[in-house]
Short mmCIF file of C-alpha atoms and ligand atoms in Angstrom, two decimals:
data_model
loop_
_atom_site.label_atom_id
_atom_site.label_comp_id
_atom_site.label_asym_id
_atom_site.label_seq_id
_atom_site.Cartn_x
_atom_site.Cartn_y
_atom_site.Cartn_z
CA UNK A 1 166.89 37.49 6.24
CA UNK A 2 168.18 36.30 2.86
CA UNK A 3 171.64 37.44 3.81
CA UNK A 4 171.43 35.45 7.11
CA UNK A 5 170.47 32.29 5.31
CA UNK A 6 173.30 32.84 2.84
CA UNK A 7 175.80 33.21 5.70
CA UNK A 8 174.35 30.11 7.37
CA UNK A 9 174.78 28.20 4.15
CA UNK A 10 178.37 29.39 3.86
CA UNK A 11 179.12 28.28 7.46
CA UNK A 12 177.49 24.93 6.78
CA UNK A 13 179.45 24.55 3.57
CA UNK A 14 182.71 25.38 5.35
CA UNK A 15 182.05 22.88 8.12
CA UNK A 16 181.27 20.34 5.43
CA UNK A 17 184.65 21.06 3.77
CA UNK A 18 186.42 20.93 7.15
CA UNK A 19 184.79 17.62 7.86
CA UNK A 20 186.11 16.19 4.60
CA UNK A 21 189.63 17.48 5.37
CA UNK A 22 189.36 16.17 8.96
CA UNK A 23 188.34 12.74 7.70
CA UNK A 24 191.32 12.69 5.29
CA UNK A 25 193.67 13.59 8.17
CA UNK A 26 192.11 10.87 10.34
CA UNK A 27 192.40 8.31 7.54
CA UNK A 28 196.15 8.93 7.21
CA UNK A 29 196.86 9.23 10.93
CA UNK A 30 197.11 5.48 11.88
CA UNK A 31 199.58 4.82 9.07
CA UNK A 32 201.65 7.84 10.08
CA UNK A 33 201.71 6.75 13.75
CA UNK A 34 202.79 3.18 12.86
CA UNK A 35 205.49 4.52 10.53
CA UNK A 36 206.77 6.94 13.20
CA UNK A 37 206.80 4.21 15.89
CA UNK A 38 208.76 1.87 13.62
CA UNK A 39 211.09 4.70 12.63
CA UNK A 40 211.84 5.86 16.17
CA UNK A 41 212.24 2.33 17.60
CA UNK A 42 214.50 1.18 14.76
CA UNK A 43 218.30 1.37 14.45
CA UNK A 44 218.35 4.72 12.57
CA UNK A 45 220.47 7.76 13.15
CA UNK A 46 218.63 10.65 14.74
CA UNK A 47 219.26 12.72 11.60
CA UNK A 48 217.44 10.12 9.46
CA UNK A 49 214.68 9.83 12.03
CA UNK A 50 214.04 13.61 12.07
CA UNK A 51 214.27 13.98 8.31
CA UNK A 52 211.83 11.14 7.66
CA UNK A 53 209.46 12.36 10.44
CA UNK A 54 209.29 15.86 8.90
CA UNK A 55 208.89 14.38 5.39
CA UNK A 56 206.09 11.96 6.33
CA UNK A 57 204.18 14.51 8.45
CA UNK A 58 204.53 17.11 5.68
CA UNK A 59 203.17 14.70 3.04
CA UNK A 60 200.29 13.66 5.30
CA UNK A 61 199.30 17.29 6.04
CA UNK A 62 199.92 18.50 2.48
CA UNK A 63 197.86 15.80 0.77
CA UNK A 64 194.99 16.13 3.26
CA UNK A 65 194.84 19.91 3.00
CA UNK A 66 195.04 19.76 -0.82
CA UNK A 67 191.60 18.14 -0.70
CA UNK A 68 190.06 21.37 0.55
CA UNK A 69 190.09 23.39 -2.74
CA UNK A 70 189.08 20.27 -4.69
CA UNK A 71 185.85 20.09 -2.71
CA UNK A 72 185.37 23.79 -2.19
CA UNK A 73 185.77 25.06 -5.80
CA UNK A 74 182.99 22.97 -7.42
CA UNK A 75 180.66 23.84 -4.53
CA UNK A 76 181.46 27.53 -5.01
CA UNK A 77 180.77 27.18 -8.73
CA UNK A 78 177.41 25.52 -8.09
CA UNK A 79 176.47 28.10 -5.49
CA UNK A 80 177.37 30.96 -7.86
CA UNK A 81 175.35 29.36 -10.65
CA UNK A 82 172.28 28.97 -8.44
CA UNK A 83 172.43 32.50 -7.09
CA UNK A 84 172.87 33.86 -10.64
CA UNK A 85 169.76 31.88 -11.64
CA UNK A 86 167.85 33.35 -8.71
CA UNK A 87 168.84 36.85 -9.87
CA UNK A 88 167.59 36.03 -13.40
CA UNK A 89 171.05 35.74 -15.02
CA UNK A 90 170.97 32.75 -17.35
CA UNK A 91 174.31 33.42 -19.07
CA UNK A 92 176.58 31.48 -16.66
CA UNK A 93 177.52 27.85 -17.35
CA UNK A 94 179.44 25.26 -15.30
CA UNK A 95 182.64 23.92 -16.91
CA UNK A 96 182.08 20.50 -18.44
CA UNK A 97 184.04 17.66 -16.80
CA UNK A 98 184.42 13.99 -17.61
CA UNK A 99 181.13 12.22 -18.31
CA UNK A 100 181.48 9.31 -15.83
CA UNK A 101 182.28 11.63 -12.94
CA UNK A 102 179.31 12.20 -10.54
CA UNK A 103 180.41 15.80 -10.04
CA UNK A 104 180.50 16.24 -13.83
CA UNK A 105 176.97 14.87 -13.94
CA UNK A 106 175.80 17.43 -11.37
CA UNK A 107 177.38 20.22 -13.42
CA UNK A 108 175.86 18.94 -16.66
CA UNK A 109 172.41 18.73 -15.06
CA UNK A 110 172.87 22.26 -13.73
CA UNK A 111 173.67 23.47 -17.26
CA UNK A 112 170.61 21.69 -18.66
CA UNK A 113 168.46 23.23 -15.92
CA UNK A 114 169.75 26.68 -16.86
CA UNK A 115 168.89 26.06 -20.52
CA UNK A 116 165.35 24.92 -19.65
CA UNK A 117 164.76 27.85 -17.32
CA UNK A 118 166.10 30.28 -19.92
CA UNK A 119 163.73 28.89 -22.59
CA UNK A 120 160.77 28.98 -20.20
CA UNK A 121 161.58 32.54 -19.24
CA UNK A 122 161.85 33.55 -22.89
CA UNK A 123 158.48 31.91 -23.64
CA UNK A 124 156.88 33.66 -20.67
CA UNK A 125 158.38 37.00 -21.72
CA UNK A 126 157.14 36.59 -25.29
CA UNK A 127 153.66 35.62 -24.09
CA UNK A 128 153.53 38.64 -21.77
CA UNK A 129 154.71 40.96 -24.55
CA UNK A 130 152.08 39.56 -26.90
CA UNK A 131 149.38 39.93 -24.25
CA UNK A 132 150.44 43.54 -23.62
CA UNK A 133 150.39 44.29 -27.35
CA UNK A 134 146.96 42.73 -27.78
CA UNK A 135 145.67 44.65 -24.76
CA UNK A 136 146.92 47.90 -26.24
CA UNK A 137 145.75 47.29 -29.80
CA UNK A 138 142.38 45.71 -29.07
CA UNK A 139 139.34 47.92 -29.55
CA UNK A 140 137.82 46.73 -26.28
CA UNK A 141 138.23 48.63 -23.01
CA UNK A 142 139.89 46.51 -20.29
CA UNK A 143 140.01 47.57 -16.62
CA UNK A 144 141.32 45.67 -13.57
CA UNK A 145 140.22 46.70 -10.08
CA UNK A 146 141.65 45.57 -6.74
CA UNK A 147 139.65 44.58 -3.62
CA UNK A 148 139.03 48.20 -2.69
CA UNK A 149 137.66 48.77 -6.22
CA UNK A 150 140.60 50.96 -7.18
CA UNK A 151 141.79 50.85 -10.77
CA UNK A 152 145.09 48.96 -11.12
CA UNK A 153 145.26 48.39 -14.88
CA UNK A 154 143.75 50.02 -17.95
CA UNK A 155 144.49 49.61 -21.65
CA UNK A 156 144.51 52.24 -24.40
CA UNK A 157 140.87 51.63 -25.38
CA UNK A 158 139.95 52.13 -21.70
CA UNK A 159 141.81 55.46 -21.65
CA UNK A 160 139.97 56.50 -24.83
CA UNK A 161 136.61 55.49 -23.37
CA UNK A 162 137.11 57.56 -20.23
CA UNK A 163 138.97 60.28 -22.20
CA UNK A 164 141.85 60.44 -19.69
CA UNK A 165 145.43 59.13 -19.65
CA UNK A 166 146.24 56.05 -17.58
CA UNK A 167 148.33 58.07 -15.08
CA UNK A 168 145.21 60.05 -14.13
CA UNK A 169 142.94 57.00 -14.03
CA UNK A 170 145.09 54.53 -12.05
CA UNK A 171 144.28 54.57 -8.34
CA UNK A 172 140.78 56.07 -8.80
CA UNK A 173 137.82 54.10 -7.48
CA UNK A 174 135.26 52.52 -9.82
CA UNK A 175 132.62 54.94 -8.52
CA UNK A 176 134.84 57.95 -9.29
CA UNK A 177 135.32 56.65 -12.83
CA UNK A 178 131.57 56.11 -13.27
CA UNK A 179 132.03 52.35 -13.51
CA UNK A 180 130.56 51.45 -10.12
CA UNK A 181 127.36 50.05 -11.60
CA UNK A 182 129.35 47.93 -14.10
CA UNK A 183 131.43 46.45 -11.32
CA UNK A 184 128.65 45.63 -8.84
CA UNK A 185 131.04 43.91 -6.51
CA UNK A 186 128.37 41.75 -4.87
CA UNK A 187 127.12 40.28 -8.12
CA UNK A 188 128.25 37.14 -9.90
CA UNK A 189 130.66 37.42 -12.80
CA UNK A 190 128.94 37.50 -16.19
CA UNK A 191 127.92 39.59 -19.16
CA UNK A 192 125.30 42.34 -19.51
CA UNK A 193 124.25 44.86 -22.10
CA UNK A 194 123.40 48.45 -21.18
CA UNK A 195 122.93 51.86 -22.75
CA UNK A 196 124.84 54.89 -21.50
CA UNK A 197 127.35 57.49 -22.59
CA UNK A 198 131.03 57.76 -21.74
CA UNK A 199 133.17 60.90 -21.95
CA UNK A 200 135.11 59.39 -24.84
CA UNK A 201 131.95 58.06 -26.57
CA UNK A 202 129.15 60.60 -26.25
CA UNK A 203 126.72 58.74 -28.56
CA UNK A 204 123.54 58.55 -26.45
CA UNK A 205 122.20 55.51 -28.31
CA UNK A 206 125.40 53.50 -27.86
CA UNK A 207 124.90 50.00 -26.43
CA UNK A 208 127.67 48.42 -24.41
CA UNK A 209 128.46 44.84 -23.59
CA UNK A 210 130.06 44.51 -20.15
CA UNK A 211 131.69 41.36 -18.95
CA UNK A 212 133.01 41.04 -15.39
CA UNK A 213 135.25 38.25 -14.13
CA UNK A 214 137.47 37.55 -11.11
CA UNK A 215 141.16 36.73 -11.08
CA UNK A 216 144.09 36.80 -8.64
CA UNK A 217 147.27 38.81 -8.84
CA UNK A 218 150.01 38.18 -6.30
CA UNK A 219 147.45 36.14 -4.34
CA UNK A 220 145.03 39.10 -4.08
CA UNK A 221 141.54 39.00 -5.62
CA UNK A 222 141.03 41.35 -8.58
CA UNK A 223 138.07 42.09 -10.83
CA UNK A 224 138.42 42.33 -14.59
CA UNK A 225 135.97 44.52 -16.47
CA UNK A 226 135.75 44.32 -20.25
CA UNK A 227 133.55 46.89 -21.99
CA UNK A 228 132.72 46.58 -25.71
CA UNK A 229 130.79 48.95 -27.93
CA UNK A 230 128.10 46.72 -29.45
CA UNK A 231 126.34 49.48 -31.38
CA UNK A 232 128.48 49.25 -34.46
CA UNK A 233 128.10 45.48 -34.78
CA UNK A 234 124.37 45.70 -34.05
CA UNK A 235 123.89 48.50 -36.56
CA UNK A 236 125.74 46.54 -39.23
CA UNK A 237 123.49 43.54 -38.57
CA UNK A 238 120.38 45.74 -38.61
CA UNK A 239 121.52 47.35 -41.84
CA UNK A 240 122.05 43.95 -43.45
CA UNK A 241 118.59 42.81 -42.33
CA UNK A 242 117.04 45.99 -43.72
CA UNK A 243 118.86 45.66 -47.01
CA UNK A 244 117.63 42.09 -47.32
CA UNK A 245 114.09 43.11 -46.47
CA UNK A 246 114.09 46.06 -48.87
CA UNK A 247 115.40 43.80 -51.64
CA UNK A 248 112.61 41.28 -51.09
CA UNK A 249 109.94 43.96 -50.58
CA UNK A 250 111.08 45.78 -53.74
CA UNK A 251 111.02 42.55 -55.70
CA UNK A 252 107.56 41.60 -54.45
CA UNK A 253 106.02 45.06 -54.94
CA UNK A 254 107.52 45.28 -58.42
CA UNK A 255 106.11 41.88 -59.27
CA UNK A 256 102.65 43.28 -58.62
CA UNK A 257 103.12 46.84 -59.86
CA UNK A 258 104.72 45.95 -63.20
CA UNK A 259 101.68 44.02 -64.54
CA UNK A 260 99.30 46.63 -63.06
CA UNK A 261 101.20 49.41 -64.85
CA UNK A 262 101.42 47.61 -68.16
CA UNK A 263 97.76 46.50 -68.00
CA UNK A 264 96.62 50.04 -67.14
CA UNK A 265 98.61 51.32 -70.16
CA UNK A 266 97.02 48.74 -72.50
CA UNK A 267 93.52 49.55 -71.24
CA UNK A 268 94.13 53.27 -71.69
CA UNK A 269 95.23 52.61 -75.30
CA UNK A 270 92.17 50.42 -75.81
CA UNK A 271 89.83 53.17 -74.60
CA UNK A 272 91.60 55.72 -76.84
CA UNK A 273 91.10 53.62 -80.00
CA UNK A 274 88.38 54.76 -82.39
CA UNK A 275 86.48 52.81 -83.33
CA UNK A 276 86.91 50.44 -80.39
CA UNK A 277 87.21 46.72 -81.20
CA UNK A 278 84.08 44.67 -80.87
CA UNK A 279 85.29 42.73 -77.81
CA UNK A 280 86.68 45.78 -76.00
CA UNK A 281 84.42 45.26 -72.99
CA UNK A 282 85.70 41.72 -72.56
CA UNK A 283 89.32 42.94 -72.82
CA UNK A 284 88.53 45.66 -70.33
CA UNK A 285 87.08 43.16 -67.84
CA UNK A 286 90.05 40.81 -68.23
CA UNK A 287 92.48 43.70 -67.71
CA UNK A 288 90.66 44.92 -64.63
CA UNK A 289 90.63 41.35 -63.26
CA UNK A 290 94.41 41.18 -63.66
CA UNK A 291 94.79 44.55 -61.92
CA UNK A 292 92.42 43.44 -59.15
CA UNK A 293 94.27 40.11 -58.76
CA UNK A 294 97.66 41.79 -58.50
CA UNK A 295 96.33 44.36 -56.02
CA UNK A 296 94.87 41.50 -54.00
CA UNK A 297 98.27 39.72 -54.00
CA UNK A 298 99.94 42.91 -52.87
CA UNK A 299 97.47 43.32 -50.03
CA UNK A 300 98.00 39.64 -49.02
CA UNK A 301 101.69 40.31 -49.01
CA UNK A 302 101.45 43.39 -46.77
CA UNK A 303 99.04 41.49 -44.50
CA UNK A 304 101.59 38.72 -44.16
CA UNK A 305 104.26 41.26 -43.37
CA UNK A 306 102.11 42.67 -40.55
CA UNK A 307 101.55 39.14 -39.21
CA UNK A 308 105.28 38.51 -39.15
CA UNK A 309 105.97 41.70 -37.24
CA UNK A 310 103.21 41.05 -34.71
CA UNK A 311 103.77 37.49 -33.53
CA UNK A 312 102.43 37.38 -29.93
CA UNK A 313 104.32 35.69 -27.09
CA UNK A 314 103.40 32.01 -26.68
CA UNK A 315 100.88 31.04 -24.01
CA UNK A 316 102.25 27.82 -22.52
CA UNK A 317 99.72 25.06 -21.84
CA UNK A 318 99.90 21.26 -21.79
CA UNK A 319 99.88 19.90 -25.36
CA UNK A 320 99.65 16.21 -26.28
CA UNK A 321 102.19 15.60 -29.03
CA UNK A 322 100.41 12.66 -30.74
CA UNK A 323 97.00 14.33 -31.25
CA UNK A 324 98.69 17.58 -32.32
CA UNK A 325 100.73 15.90 -35.07
CA UNK A 326 97.81 13.67 -36.21
CA UNK A 327 95.40 16.63 -36.34
CA UNK A 328 97.75 18.65 -38.59
CA UNK A 329 98.47 15.63 -40.82
CA UNK A 330 94.70 15.12 -41.18
CA UNK A 331 94.16 18.70 -42.35
CA UNK A 332 96.08 18.05 -45.55
CA UNK A 333 93.74 17.00 -48.35
CA UNK A 334 96.02 17.01 -51.39
CA UNK A 335 98.12 14.03 -50.30
CA UNK A 336 97.81 11.44 -47.54
CA UNK A 337 100.41 12.37 -44.89
CA UNK A 338 101.88 9.34 -43.09
CA UNK A 339 102.35 9.68 -39.32
CA UNK A 340 105.21 7.68 -37.76
CA UNK A 341 104.43 8.05 -34.07
CA UNK A 342 106.98 8.40 -31.29
CA UNK A 343 106.37 8.03 -27.53
CA UNK A 344 103.22 9.48 -25.97
CA UNK A 345 104.24 12.83 -24.55
CA UNK A 346 102.63 15.95 -23.16
CA UNK A 347 104.67 19.12 -23.56
CA UNK A 348 104.12 22.64 -22.36
CA UNK A 349 103.63 24.89 -25.40
CA UNK A 350 101.32 27.27 -27.23
CA UNK A 351 99.04 24.81 -29.08
CA UNK A 352 97.76 27.33 -31.66
CA UNK A 353 101.24 28.52 -32.56
CA UNK A 354 102.68 25.01 -32.82
CA UNK A 355 99.72 23.96 -34.96
CA UNK A 356 100.38 26.89 -37.30
CA UNK A 357 104.06 25.93 -37.40
CA UNK A 358 103.43 22.31 -38.29
CA UNK A 359 100.77 23.27 -40.88
CA UNK A 360 103.43 25.42 -42.62
CA UNK A 361 105.97 22.59 -42.62
CA UNK A 362 103.49 19.97 -43.83
CA UNK A 363 102.11 22.32 -46.50
CA UNK A 364 105.63 23.02 -47.81
CA UNK A 365 106.43 19.30 -47.81
CA UNK A 366 103.24 18.49 -49.72
CA UNK A 367 103.96 21.33 -52.21
CA UNK A 368 107.41 19.84 -52.76
CA UNK A 369 106.19 16.24 -53.04
CA UNK A 370 103.45 17.22 -55.49
CA UNK A 371 106.17 18.81 -57.59
CA UNK A 372 108.65 15.94 -57.39
CA UNK A 373 106.24 13.04 -56.87
CA UNK A 374 106.22 10.87 -53.75
CA UNK A 375 104.85 11.16 -50.23
CA UNK A 376 105.16 13.06 -46.97
CA UNK A 377 105.94 11.58 -43.57
CA UNK A 378 105.69 13.20 -40.14
CA UNK A 379 107.03 11.77 -36.90
CA UNK A 380 108.50 12.61 -33.53
CA UNK A 381 110.90 11.22 -30.95
CA UNK A 382 112.43 12.09 -27.63
CA UNK A 383 116.10 12.95 -27.95
CA UNK A 384 117.73 13.54 -24.56
CA UNK A 385 116.11 16.60 -23.05
CA UNK A 386 114.42 17.56 -26.35
CA UNK A 387 111.37 16.68 -28.36
CA UNK A 388 112.20 16.32 -32.06
CA UNK A 389 109.43 16.58 -34.65
CA UNK A 390 110.37 15.90 -38.26
CA UNK A 391 108.58 16.31 -41.57
CA UNK A 392 110.12 14.69 -44.63
CA UNK A 393 109.13 14.74 -48.27
CA UNK A 394 110.22 13.18 -51.56
CA UNK A 395 110.25 16.50 -53.43
CA UNK A 396 113.10 18.06 -55.40
CA UNK A 397 114.97 19.14 -52.24
CA UNK A 398 116.51 22.50 -51.33
CA UNK A 399 118.50 24.31 -53.98
CA UNK A 400 119.05 27.64 -52.18
CA UNK A 401 119.50 26.94 -48.46
CA UNK A 402 120.87 30.44 -47.73
CA UNK A 403 117.54 32.14 -48.52
CA UNK A 404 115.06 29.76 -46.94
CA UNK A 405 114.51 31.73 -43.76
CA UNK A 406 114.72 35.17 -45.39
CA UNK A 407 111.33 36.89 -45.01
CA UNK A 408 109.29 36.86 -48.25
CA UNK A 409 111.64 34.51 -50.04
CA UNK A 410 109.52 32.15 -52.12
CA UNK A 411 109.96 30.05 -55.23
CA UNK A 412 106.24 29.36 -55.61
CA UNK A 413 104.00 31.34 -57.97
CA UNK A 414 101.36 32.00 -55.28
CA UNK A 415 103.80 31.87 -52.33
CA UNK A 416 104.23 34.58 -49.73
CA UNK A 417 107.54 33.42 -48.27
CA UNK A 418 106.81 33.91 -44.59
CA UNK A 419 105.88 30.33 -43.61
CA UNK A 420 109.38 29.25 -42.67
CA UNK A 421 110.51 32.45 -40.96
CA UNK A 422 107.25 32.59 -38.99
CA UNK A 423 107.70 28.95 -37.98
CA UNK A 424 111.27 29.60 -36.89
CA UNK A 425 110.12 32.57 -34.81
CA UNK A 426 107.54 30.35 -33.11
CA UNK A 427 110.14 27.63 -32.46
CA UNK A 428 112.58 30.15 -30.99
CA UNK A 429 109.87 31.74 -28.83
CA UNK A 430 109.47 28.22 -27.36
CA UNK A 431 113.23 28.05 -26.72
CA UNK A 432 113.71 25.64 -29.63
CA UNK A 433 115.12 25.56 -33.16
CA UNK A 434 113.85 24.84 -36.66
CA UNK A 435 116.00 23.71 -39.57
CA UNK A 436 115.29 22.58 -43.12
CA UNK A 437 117.85 20.45 -44.94
CA UNK A 438 118.10 18.04 -47.81
CA UNK A 439 117.57 14.46 -46.68
CA UNK A 440 120.74 12.44 -46.32
CA UNK A 441 119.03 9.27 -47.56
CA UNK A 442 117.12 9.73 -50.77
CA UNK A 443 115.72 12.74 -52.55
CA UNK A 444 113.72 15.42 -50.77
CA UNK A 445 113.94 17.70 -47.78
CA UNK A 446 113.56 17.24 -44.04
CA UNK A 447 112.32 19.90 -41.62
CA UNK A 448 113.35 19.32 -38.01
CA UNK A 449 111.75 21.09 -35.07
CA UNK A 450 113.58 20.72 -31.76
CA UNK A 451 111.79 21.82 -28.59
CA UNK A 452 113.42 21.65 -25.15
CA UNK A 453 111.48 19.67 -22.55
CA UNK A 454 111.20 21.49 -19.25
CA UNK A 455 109.96 18.96 -16.81
CA UNK A 456 107.08 17.98 -19.12
CA UNK A 457 105.04 14.87 -18.54
CA UNK A 458 106.18 11.82 -20.46
CA UNK A 459 104.16 8.60 -20.38
P1 LIG B 501 106.17 29.84 -49.23
O1 LIG B 501 105.73 28.45 -48.92
O2 LIG B 501 105.06 30.83 -49.20
O3 LIG B 501 107.02 29.97 -50.42
P2 LIG B 501 107.92 29.47 -47.01
O4 LIG B 501 108.63 30.45 -46.13
O5 LIG B 501 107.09 28.45 -46.31
O6 LIG B 501 107.08 30.31 -48.02
O7 LIG B 501 109.00 28.74 -47.90
C1 LIG B 501 109.98 29.50 -48.53
C2 LIG B 501 110.63 28.69 -49.62
O8 LIG B 501 111.39 27.64 -49.08
C3 LIG B 501 109.67 28.03 -50.57
O9 LIG B 501 109.21 28.90 -51.59
C4 LIG B 501 110.52 26.90 -51.13
O10 LIG B 501 111.35 27.37 -52.17
C5 LIG B 501 111.42 26.55 -49.99
N1 LIG B 501 110.95 25.34 -49.29
C6 LIG B 501 110.24 25.29 -48.15
N2 LIG B 501 109.98 24.01 -47.81
C7 LIG B 501 110.53 23.23 -48.76
C8 LIG B 501 110.61 21.81 -48.99
N3 LIG B 501 110.04 20.93 -48.15
N4 LIG B 501 111.29 21.38 -50.08
C9 LIG B 501 111.85 22.25 -50.93
N5 LIG B 501 111.82 23.60 -50.78
C10 LIG B 501 111.17 24.08 -49.72
#
């Protein structure tokens, strides 16, 4: 087929060259005829007539035919250049000719085209090489399946996961490889997490993230499967959370145990003294009160811990925003809390949980304002598809933002350090967020609760 079209092109090119030569012959013909007529009708000897006839005809034919290579050679050059390009050979160049010559311009453009194509090809090659390298080095298993769910591509991590070399895996169906459920050809592309074992990863508790997407290769639909071992990352996160918790727990328990231990030691010494001091009973009572107080604090602390671990799921019911905020502001007796109302709105939420959340925020704000002097303001507004409730104070502001939401982190003598983390858990269970930042204008902090509105009633 390709050969036929090449031959056709050659024939067409030749007829084009013949046409040019034919036109040159035609252009010279009238002049030659007139010259011959004048020559043969004039008073010349027959020897002169024949000599001039042969000379003129020879020149006419010679000059016309000399045109042929002049047209044919540049066309040949162009044709060779183009076919070399098609074969992927970018080393050929057309010879440069004079700048104002249209043929020279064609050749120069052809050379520029070759340069551009060569650069593009180099870029594409480099990108493909990089992609291949990444695919091989990445610690994520990548598989590509064709329409009949047969494996067409697998990287090194994929080979390791299935514990077989690519040559054995390629061509097998997803079901044969045990990946049928991951592929689920009818389902939409997306990500899932599941637990299972693979030959190359026999850990029974391993959790895998699977992402499936569609792409086309050579016009045919393919499915890309990317499988990641999430266990390591999850374990590292869990470990970090545990370490943080143990640090805080240790700190808190020590805070209570150290005075209990030292007080018990002092009381023991007191009892062992002979004779005992006159006010020993008073000392004894004071010591026992300290021990009782610390034990009480410890039990409050463990109670709070249990509360944090057992937060129930929210029960969604209509909740009027205005009354909710005003009720919580009214509960505070230490400082008057100003309410800056927003629009009347009814949202769908767990009223008890949101009340607890706002109490925590207002209490913290009042604690801070009592410390730094100033007031507390609460307000709300509708921001796009969200309800935003804010609580701002004129306290000293946040000095350690990294620890705020760490369970049991507190800077207050009688604090438990679960108010903020509990409030954030409630906000997130409602699909929202809770943040606490220093105010941009003026001293103090601002807590911001953002709750998504899902078709709630707005008056
Ligand atoms: P607690 O109030 O029992 O300490 P929280 O979890 O409610 O526990 O708060 C943790 C810590 O965050 C507080 O001890 C305090 O240091 C800081 N904090 C909370 N709210 C504010 C605020 N409005 N201004 C300054 N610091 C705050």
